[in-house]
Coordinates of C-alpha atoms in Angstrom, one line a residue:
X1 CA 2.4 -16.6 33.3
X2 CA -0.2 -16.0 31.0
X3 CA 0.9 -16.1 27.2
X4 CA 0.5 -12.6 25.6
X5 CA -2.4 -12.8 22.6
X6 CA -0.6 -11.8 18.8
X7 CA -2.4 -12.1 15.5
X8 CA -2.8 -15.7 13.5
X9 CA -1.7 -16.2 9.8
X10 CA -4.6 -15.6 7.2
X11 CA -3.6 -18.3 5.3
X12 CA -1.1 -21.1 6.5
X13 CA 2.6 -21.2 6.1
X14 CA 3.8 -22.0 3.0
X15 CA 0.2 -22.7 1.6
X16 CA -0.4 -18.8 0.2
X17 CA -2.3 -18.6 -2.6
X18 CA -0.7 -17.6 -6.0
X19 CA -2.0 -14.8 -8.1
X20 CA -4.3 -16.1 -10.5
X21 CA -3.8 -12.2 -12.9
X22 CA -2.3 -9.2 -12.2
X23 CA -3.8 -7.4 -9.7
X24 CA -6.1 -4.5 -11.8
X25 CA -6.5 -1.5 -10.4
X26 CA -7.2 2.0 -12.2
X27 CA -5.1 4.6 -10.9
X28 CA -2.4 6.1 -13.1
X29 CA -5.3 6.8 -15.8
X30 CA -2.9 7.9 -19.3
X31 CA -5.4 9.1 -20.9
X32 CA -6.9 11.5 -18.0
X33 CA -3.2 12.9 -17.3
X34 CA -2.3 13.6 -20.9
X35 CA -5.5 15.7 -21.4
X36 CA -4.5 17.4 -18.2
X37 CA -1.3 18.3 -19.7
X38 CA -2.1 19.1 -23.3
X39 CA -4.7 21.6 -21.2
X40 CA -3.3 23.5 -18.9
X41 CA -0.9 26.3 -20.0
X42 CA 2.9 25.5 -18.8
X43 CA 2.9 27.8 -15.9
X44 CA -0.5 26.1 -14.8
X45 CA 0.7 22.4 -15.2
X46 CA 4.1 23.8 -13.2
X47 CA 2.0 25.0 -10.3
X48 CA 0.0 22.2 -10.1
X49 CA 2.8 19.8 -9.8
X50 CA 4.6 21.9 -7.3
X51 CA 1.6 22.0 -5.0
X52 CA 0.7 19.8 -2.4
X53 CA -0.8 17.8 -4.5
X54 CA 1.6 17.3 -7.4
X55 CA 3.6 14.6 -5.8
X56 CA 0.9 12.4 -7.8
X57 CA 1.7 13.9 -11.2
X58 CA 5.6 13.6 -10.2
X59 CA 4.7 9.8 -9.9
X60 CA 2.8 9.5 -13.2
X61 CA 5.6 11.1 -14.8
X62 CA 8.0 8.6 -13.1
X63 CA 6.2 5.5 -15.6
X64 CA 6.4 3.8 -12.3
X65 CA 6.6 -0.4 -13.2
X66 CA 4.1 -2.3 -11.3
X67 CA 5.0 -5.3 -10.0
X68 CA 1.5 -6.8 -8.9
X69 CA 3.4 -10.8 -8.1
X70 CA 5.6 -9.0 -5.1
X71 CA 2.4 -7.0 -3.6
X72 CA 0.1 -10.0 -3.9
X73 CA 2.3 -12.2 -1.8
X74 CA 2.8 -9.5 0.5
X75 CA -1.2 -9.3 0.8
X76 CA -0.7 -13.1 1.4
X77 CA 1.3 -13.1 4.1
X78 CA -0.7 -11.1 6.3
X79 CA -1.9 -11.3 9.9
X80 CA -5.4 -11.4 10.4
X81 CA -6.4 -8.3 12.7
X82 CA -9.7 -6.2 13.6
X83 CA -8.1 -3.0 12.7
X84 CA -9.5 -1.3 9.7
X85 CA -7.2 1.1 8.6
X86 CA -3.6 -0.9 9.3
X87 CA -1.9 -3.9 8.0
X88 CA 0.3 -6.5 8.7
X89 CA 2.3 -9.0 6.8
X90 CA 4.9 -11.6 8.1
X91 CA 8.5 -11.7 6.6
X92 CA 10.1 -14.7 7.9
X93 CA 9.3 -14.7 11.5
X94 CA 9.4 -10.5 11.4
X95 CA 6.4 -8.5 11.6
X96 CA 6.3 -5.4 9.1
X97 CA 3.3 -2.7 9.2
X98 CA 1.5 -0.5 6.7
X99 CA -0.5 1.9 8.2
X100 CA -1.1 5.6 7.7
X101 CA 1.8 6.5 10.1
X102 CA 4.3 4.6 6.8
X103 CA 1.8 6.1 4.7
X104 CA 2.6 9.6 5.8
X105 CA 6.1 8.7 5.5
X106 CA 5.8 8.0 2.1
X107 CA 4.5 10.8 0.6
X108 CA 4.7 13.9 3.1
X109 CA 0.8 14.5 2.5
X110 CA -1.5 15.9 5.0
X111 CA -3.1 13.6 7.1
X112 CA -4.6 15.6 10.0
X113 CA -7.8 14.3 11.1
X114 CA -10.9 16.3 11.2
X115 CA -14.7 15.1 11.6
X116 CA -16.7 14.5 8.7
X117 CA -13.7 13.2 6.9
X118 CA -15.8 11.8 3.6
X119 CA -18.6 14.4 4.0
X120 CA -17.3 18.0 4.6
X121 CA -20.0 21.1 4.6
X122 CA -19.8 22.6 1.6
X123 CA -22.5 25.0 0.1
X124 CA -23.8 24.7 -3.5
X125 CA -23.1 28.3 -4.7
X126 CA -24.8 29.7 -8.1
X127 CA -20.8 29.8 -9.3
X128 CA -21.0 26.3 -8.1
X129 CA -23.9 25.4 -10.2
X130 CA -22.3 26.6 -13.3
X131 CA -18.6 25.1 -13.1
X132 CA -20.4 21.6 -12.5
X133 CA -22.9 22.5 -15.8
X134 CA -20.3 23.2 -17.7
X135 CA -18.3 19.7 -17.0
X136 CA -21.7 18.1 -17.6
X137 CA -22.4 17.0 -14.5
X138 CA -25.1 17.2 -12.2
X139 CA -24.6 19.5 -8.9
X140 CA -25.8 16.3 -7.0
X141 CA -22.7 13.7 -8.5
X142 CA -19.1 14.3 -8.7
X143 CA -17.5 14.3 -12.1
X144 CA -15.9 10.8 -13.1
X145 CA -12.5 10.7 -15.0
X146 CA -14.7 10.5 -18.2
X147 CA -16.2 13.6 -17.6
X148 CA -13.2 15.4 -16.5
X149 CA -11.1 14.5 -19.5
X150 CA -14.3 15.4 -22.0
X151 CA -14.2 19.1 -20.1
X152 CA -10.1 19.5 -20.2
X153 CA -10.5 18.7 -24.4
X154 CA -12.8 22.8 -24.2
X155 CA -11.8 24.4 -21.8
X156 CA -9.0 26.8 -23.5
X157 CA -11.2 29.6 -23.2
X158 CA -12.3 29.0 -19.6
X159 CA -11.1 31.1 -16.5
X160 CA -7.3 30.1 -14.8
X161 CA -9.3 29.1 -12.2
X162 CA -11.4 26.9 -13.9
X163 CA -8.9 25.2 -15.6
X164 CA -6.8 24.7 -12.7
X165 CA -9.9 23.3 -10.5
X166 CA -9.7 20.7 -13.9
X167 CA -6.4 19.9 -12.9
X168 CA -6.9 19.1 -9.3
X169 CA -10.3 17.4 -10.0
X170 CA -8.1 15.1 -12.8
X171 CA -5.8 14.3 -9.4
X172 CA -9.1 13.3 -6.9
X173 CA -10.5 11.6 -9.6
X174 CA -7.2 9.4 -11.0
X175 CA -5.7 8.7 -7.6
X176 CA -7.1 9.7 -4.3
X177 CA -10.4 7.8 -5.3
X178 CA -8.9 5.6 -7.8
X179 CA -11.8 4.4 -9.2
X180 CA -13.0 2.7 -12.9
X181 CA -13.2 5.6 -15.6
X182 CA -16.8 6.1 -15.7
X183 CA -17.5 6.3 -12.3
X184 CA -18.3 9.4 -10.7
X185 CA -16.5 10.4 -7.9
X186 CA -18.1 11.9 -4.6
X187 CA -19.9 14.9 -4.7
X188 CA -18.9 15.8 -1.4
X189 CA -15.4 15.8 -2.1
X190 CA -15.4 16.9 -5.2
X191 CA -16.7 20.2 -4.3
X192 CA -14.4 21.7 -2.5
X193 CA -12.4 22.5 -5.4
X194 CA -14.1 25.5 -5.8
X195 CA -11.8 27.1 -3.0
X196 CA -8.5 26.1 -4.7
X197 CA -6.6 27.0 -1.4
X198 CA -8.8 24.9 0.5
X199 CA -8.6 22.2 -1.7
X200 CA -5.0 21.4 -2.1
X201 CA -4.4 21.5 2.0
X202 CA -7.5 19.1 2.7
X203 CA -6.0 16.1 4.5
X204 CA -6.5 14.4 1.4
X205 CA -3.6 11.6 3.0
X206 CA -6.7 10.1 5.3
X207 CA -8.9 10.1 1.9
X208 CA -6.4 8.0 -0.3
X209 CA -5.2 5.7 2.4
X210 CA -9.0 5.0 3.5
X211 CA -10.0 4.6 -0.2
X212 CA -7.2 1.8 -0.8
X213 CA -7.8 0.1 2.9
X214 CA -12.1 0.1 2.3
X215 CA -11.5 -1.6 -1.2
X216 CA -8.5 -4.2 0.3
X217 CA -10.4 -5.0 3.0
X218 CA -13.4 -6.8 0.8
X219 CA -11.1 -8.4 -1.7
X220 CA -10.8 -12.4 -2.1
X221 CA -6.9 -13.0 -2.6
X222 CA -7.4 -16.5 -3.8
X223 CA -9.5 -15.3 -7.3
X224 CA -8.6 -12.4 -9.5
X225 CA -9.4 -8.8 -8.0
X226 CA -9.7 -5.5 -8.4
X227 CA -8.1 -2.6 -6.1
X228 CA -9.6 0.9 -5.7
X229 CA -7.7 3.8 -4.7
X230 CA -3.6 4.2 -5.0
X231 CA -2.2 0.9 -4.7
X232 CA 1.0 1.8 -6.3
X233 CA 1.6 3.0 -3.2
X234 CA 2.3 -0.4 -1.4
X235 CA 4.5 -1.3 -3.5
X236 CA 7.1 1.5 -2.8
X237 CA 6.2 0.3 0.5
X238 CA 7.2 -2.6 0.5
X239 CA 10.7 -1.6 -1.4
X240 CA 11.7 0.4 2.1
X241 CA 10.4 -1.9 4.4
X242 CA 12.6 -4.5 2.7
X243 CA 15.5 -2.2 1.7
X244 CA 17.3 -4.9 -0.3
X245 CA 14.9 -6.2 -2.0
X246 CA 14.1 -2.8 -3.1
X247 CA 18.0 -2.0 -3.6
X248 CA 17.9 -5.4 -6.3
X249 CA 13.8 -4.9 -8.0
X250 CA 13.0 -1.8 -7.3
X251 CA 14.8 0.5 -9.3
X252 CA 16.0 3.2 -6.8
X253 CA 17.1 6.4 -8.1
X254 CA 19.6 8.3 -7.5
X255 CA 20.5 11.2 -5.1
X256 CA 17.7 9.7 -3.0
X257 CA 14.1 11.8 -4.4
X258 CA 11.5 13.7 -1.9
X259 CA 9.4 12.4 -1.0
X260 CA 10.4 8.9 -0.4
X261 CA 7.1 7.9 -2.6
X262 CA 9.8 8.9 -5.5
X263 CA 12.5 7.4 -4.5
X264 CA 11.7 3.9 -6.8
X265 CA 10.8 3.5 -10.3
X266 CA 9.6 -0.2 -9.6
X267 CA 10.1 -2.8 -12.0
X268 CA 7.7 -5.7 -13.7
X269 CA 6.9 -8.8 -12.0
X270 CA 9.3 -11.7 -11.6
X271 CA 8.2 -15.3 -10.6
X272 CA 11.2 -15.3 -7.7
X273 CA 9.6 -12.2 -5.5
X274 CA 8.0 -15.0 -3.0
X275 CA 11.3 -16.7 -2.6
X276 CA 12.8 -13.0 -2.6
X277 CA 10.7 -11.8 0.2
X278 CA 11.3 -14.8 2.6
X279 CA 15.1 -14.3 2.2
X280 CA 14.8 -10.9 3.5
X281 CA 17.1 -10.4 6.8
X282 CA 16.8 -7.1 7.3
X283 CA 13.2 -5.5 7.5
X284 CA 12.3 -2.7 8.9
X285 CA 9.1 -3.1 10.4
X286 CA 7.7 -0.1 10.9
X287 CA 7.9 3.6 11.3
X288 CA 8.8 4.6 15.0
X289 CA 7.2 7.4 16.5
X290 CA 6.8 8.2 20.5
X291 CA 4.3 5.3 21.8
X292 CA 1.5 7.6 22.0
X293 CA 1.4 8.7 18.3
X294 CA 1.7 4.9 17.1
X295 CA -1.7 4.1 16.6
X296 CA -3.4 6.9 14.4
X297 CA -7.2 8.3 15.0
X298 CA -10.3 6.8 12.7
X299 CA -13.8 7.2 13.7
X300 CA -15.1 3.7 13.5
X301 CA -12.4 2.0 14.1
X302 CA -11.7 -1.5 16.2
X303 CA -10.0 -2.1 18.8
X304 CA -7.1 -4.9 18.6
X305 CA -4.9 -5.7 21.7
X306 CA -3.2 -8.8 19.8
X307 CA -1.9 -5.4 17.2
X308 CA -1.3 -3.6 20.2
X309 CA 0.8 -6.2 22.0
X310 CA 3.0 -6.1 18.7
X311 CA 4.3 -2.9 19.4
X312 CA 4.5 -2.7 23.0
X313 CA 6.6 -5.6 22.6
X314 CA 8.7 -4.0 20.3
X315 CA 8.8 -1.0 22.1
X316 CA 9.3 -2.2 25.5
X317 CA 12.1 -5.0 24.2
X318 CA 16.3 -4.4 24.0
X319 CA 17.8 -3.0 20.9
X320 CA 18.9 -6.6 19.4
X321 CA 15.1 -8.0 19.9
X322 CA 14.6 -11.2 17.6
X323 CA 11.4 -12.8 16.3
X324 CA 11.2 -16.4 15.8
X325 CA 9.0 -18.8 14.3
X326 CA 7.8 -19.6 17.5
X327 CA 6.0 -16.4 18.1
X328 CA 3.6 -17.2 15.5
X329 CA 1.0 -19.8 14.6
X330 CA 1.5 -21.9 11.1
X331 CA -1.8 -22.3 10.5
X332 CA -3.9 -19.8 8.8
X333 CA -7.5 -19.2 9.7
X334 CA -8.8 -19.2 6.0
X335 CA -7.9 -22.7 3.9
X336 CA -6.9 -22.9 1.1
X337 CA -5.9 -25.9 -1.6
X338 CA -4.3 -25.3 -4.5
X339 CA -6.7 -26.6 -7.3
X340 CA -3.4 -27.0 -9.9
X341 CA -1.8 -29.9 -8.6
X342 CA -0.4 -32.5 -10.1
X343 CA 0.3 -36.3 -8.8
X344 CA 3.7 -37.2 -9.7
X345 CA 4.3 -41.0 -8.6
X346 CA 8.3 -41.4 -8.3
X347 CA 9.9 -45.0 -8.2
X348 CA 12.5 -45.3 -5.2
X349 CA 13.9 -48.4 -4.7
X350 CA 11.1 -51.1 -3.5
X351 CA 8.7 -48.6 -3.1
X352 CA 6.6 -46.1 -5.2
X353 CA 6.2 -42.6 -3.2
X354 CA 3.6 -40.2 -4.1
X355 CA 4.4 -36.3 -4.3
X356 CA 2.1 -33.6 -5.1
X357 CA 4.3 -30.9 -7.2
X358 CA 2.4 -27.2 -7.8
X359 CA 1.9 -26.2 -11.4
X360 CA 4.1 -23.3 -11.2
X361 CA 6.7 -25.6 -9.6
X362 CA 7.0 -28.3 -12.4
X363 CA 9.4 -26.2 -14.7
X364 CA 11.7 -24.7 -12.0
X365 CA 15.1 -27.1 -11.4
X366 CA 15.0 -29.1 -8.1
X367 CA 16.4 -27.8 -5.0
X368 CA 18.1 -29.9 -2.0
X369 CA 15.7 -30.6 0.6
X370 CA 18.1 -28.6 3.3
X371 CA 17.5 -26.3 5.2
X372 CA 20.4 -23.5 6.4
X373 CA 20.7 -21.0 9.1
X374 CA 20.1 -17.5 7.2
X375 CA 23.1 -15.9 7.1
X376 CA 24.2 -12.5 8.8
X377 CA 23.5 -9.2 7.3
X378 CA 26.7 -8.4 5.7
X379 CA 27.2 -4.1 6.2
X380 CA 26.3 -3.5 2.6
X381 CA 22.9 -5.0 2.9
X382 CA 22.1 -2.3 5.9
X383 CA 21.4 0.5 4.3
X384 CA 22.5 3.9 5.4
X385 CA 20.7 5.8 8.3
X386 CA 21.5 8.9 5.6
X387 CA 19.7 6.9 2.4
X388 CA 15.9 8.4 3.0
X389 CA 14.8 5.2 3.7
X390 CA 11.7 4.8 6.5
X391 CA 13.4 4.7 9.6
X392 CA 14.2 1.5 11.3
X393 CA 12.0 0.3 14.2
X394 CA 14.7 -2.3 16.0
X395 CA 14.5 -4.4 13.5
X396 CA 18.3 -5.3 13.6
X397 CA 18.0 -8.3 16.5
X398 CA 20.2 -11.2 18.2
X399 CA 18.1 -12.3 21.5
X400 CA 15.7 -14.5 19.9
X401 CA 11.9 -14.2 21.1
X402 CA 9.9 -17.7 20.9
X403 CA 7.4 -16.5 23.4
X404 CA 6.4 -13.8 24.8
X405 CA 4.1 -13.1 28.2
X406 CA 2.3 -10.2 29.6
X407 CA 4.7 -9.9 31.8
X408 CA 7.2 -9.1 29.4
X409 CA 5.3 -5.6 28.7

């Protein structure tokens, strides 16, 4: 029988680079949502957050700790795949997925899809004209956050209107493109705040999720990088897809927030989340819709049957389905040495034995060099199918999987 194709490591087992810096990104901009606050009148800033929309000023006001060590080593675990608007990352021997589908899931936005996604028809009116003159902008650009927060300071005397399109520009501009303060945002977007109602039910979902996936997808995970777009986002993520790690780091609140995006205040990095994540036994690897709605619509988008063969395995196996090890490849396709190494020459016995000990290694206390089966999920560690939590996709498993054929699906 023929072996059925899956996705190889994109770096090797136990050789994943560690982050250099925190991961920078420029979402969550203070100084844009403060002047969007001291702006609006209260009834304004209360509709605003109660639209569509506001889930992103709900999380702003969360002061949300970003943990950029726990979603680097999650981009490090990753499979390499052709798909450009999906990934996925190996816990243990267990295959989890982001994709717009979890994304969805996360924060309830919409994310129909529609042609011309990026570039939607939108006239230039004379009324148009004037809003973008008085930001002082050019009808051609979109406003940057720099722009936005100079108009907000005078804008007391402007129209409701007007000061509520400031508002919902302040939320295009901060998090659904996410970019570096002075940079203007797109035109084509931007515009279509002049039709407020419009605006707010645009499947802005598709726009934020393709913003982050575009900027991931040219980034270099072995140097310092930058992130467009709403990475927070991940990282909340990752805290329901491993429901006890996010139960000990991630700060959950309680009576269980909507949408699930505010269900976790986060926390700071610790040096322990790679050993964290690959203790996880209970991962929940993706969100489980009927077969024909698991792979979401992109124009442009590549065709992978090694993704593909992921879920119809998963879909087409019994309830207590295990990976293994086996199922996957150790080596990664893209090398990578770790340049802070030391040589540390150890006397034993008649013999001198060489070991090669990782910077970050050298202060933590020795462990024994055993290795023991992971233990079973005790019930507290499962969390309740009532918690909110992203539903689980079979990820609960006893019939271990070390190959699989095509056969088999």
């Amino acid at each position: 029988m023929d072996s059925l194709e899956l996705p190889k490591r994109i770096f090797t087992l136990g050789e994943e680079p560690f982050p250099n810096k925190s991961i920078a990104y420029h979402t969550d901009d203070s100084k844009l949502f403060s002047a969007v606050r001291d702006a609006l009148h209260d009834d304004e800033y209360e509709e605003l957050k109660e639209s569509r929309l506001g889930v992103f000023l709900k999380f702003k006001e969360m002061d949300f700790g970003w943990a950029s060590r726990l979603v680097h080593y999650m981009f490090c675990l990753q499979l390499n795949i052709k798909k450009k608007y999906e990934l996925w990352s190996l816990v243990g021997a267990d295959p989890v997925r982001f994709s717009l589908i979890e994304f969805e899931q996360l924060t309830c936005l919409n994310c129909e899809y529609i042609e011309h996604l990026e570039n939607p028809r939108c006239e230039v009116t004379n009324e148009m004209a004037s809003f973008w003159e008085r930001i002082g902008v050019s009808v051609d650009a979109g406003p940057s956050s720099k722009h936005i927060i100079r108009a907000l300071k005078r804008c007391q005397e402007w129209s409701r209107d007007d000061r509520m399109r400031l508002g919902y520009l302040a939320i295009f501009s901060g998090f659904i493109e996410g970019k570096k303060y002075s940079s203007a945002t797109r035109a084509s977007l931007a515009r279509l705040v002049m039709d407020l109602e419009k605006f707010e039910n645009y499947p802005w979902e598709r726009v934020v999720f393709k913003v982050l996936m575009d900027s991931l997808r040219a980034k270099d995970f072995t140097k310092s990088y930058t992130v467009d777009g709403f990475i927070q986002v991940l990282q909340v993520w990752i805290y329901h897809a491993l429901p006890k790690l996010g139960a000990n780091y991630g700060n959950p609140l309680p009576n269980r927030p909507s949408p699930p995006l505010l269900a976790f205040k986060g926390g700071k990095g610790h040096k322990c989340f790679k050993d964290a994540i690959s203790r996880q036994t209970h991962v929940i690897n993706y969100v489980e819709k009927n077969i024909e709605e698991m792979f979401p619509k992109w124009d442009n988008d590549r065709e992978d049957v090694s993704v593909e063969n992921i879920i119809q395995v998963m879909f087409n196996a019994p309830p207590n389905l295990k990976w293994t090890m086996n199922c996957w490849e150790d080596e990664g396709i893209y090398p990578w040495t770790n340049p802070k190494t030391h040589v540390v020459y150890v006397k034993e016995e008649s013999f001198v034995k060489s070991l090669v000990v990782r910077e970050e290694d050298i202060e933590r206390p020795l462990k024994r060099a055993h290795i023991e089966a992971p233990a079973e999920p005790r019930s507290e560690d499962i969390p309740d199918a009532r918690s909110g939590a992203i539903p689980d996709a079979r990820s609960e498993a006893s019939i271990p999987v070390s190959w699989v054929d095509k056969a088999y699906i």
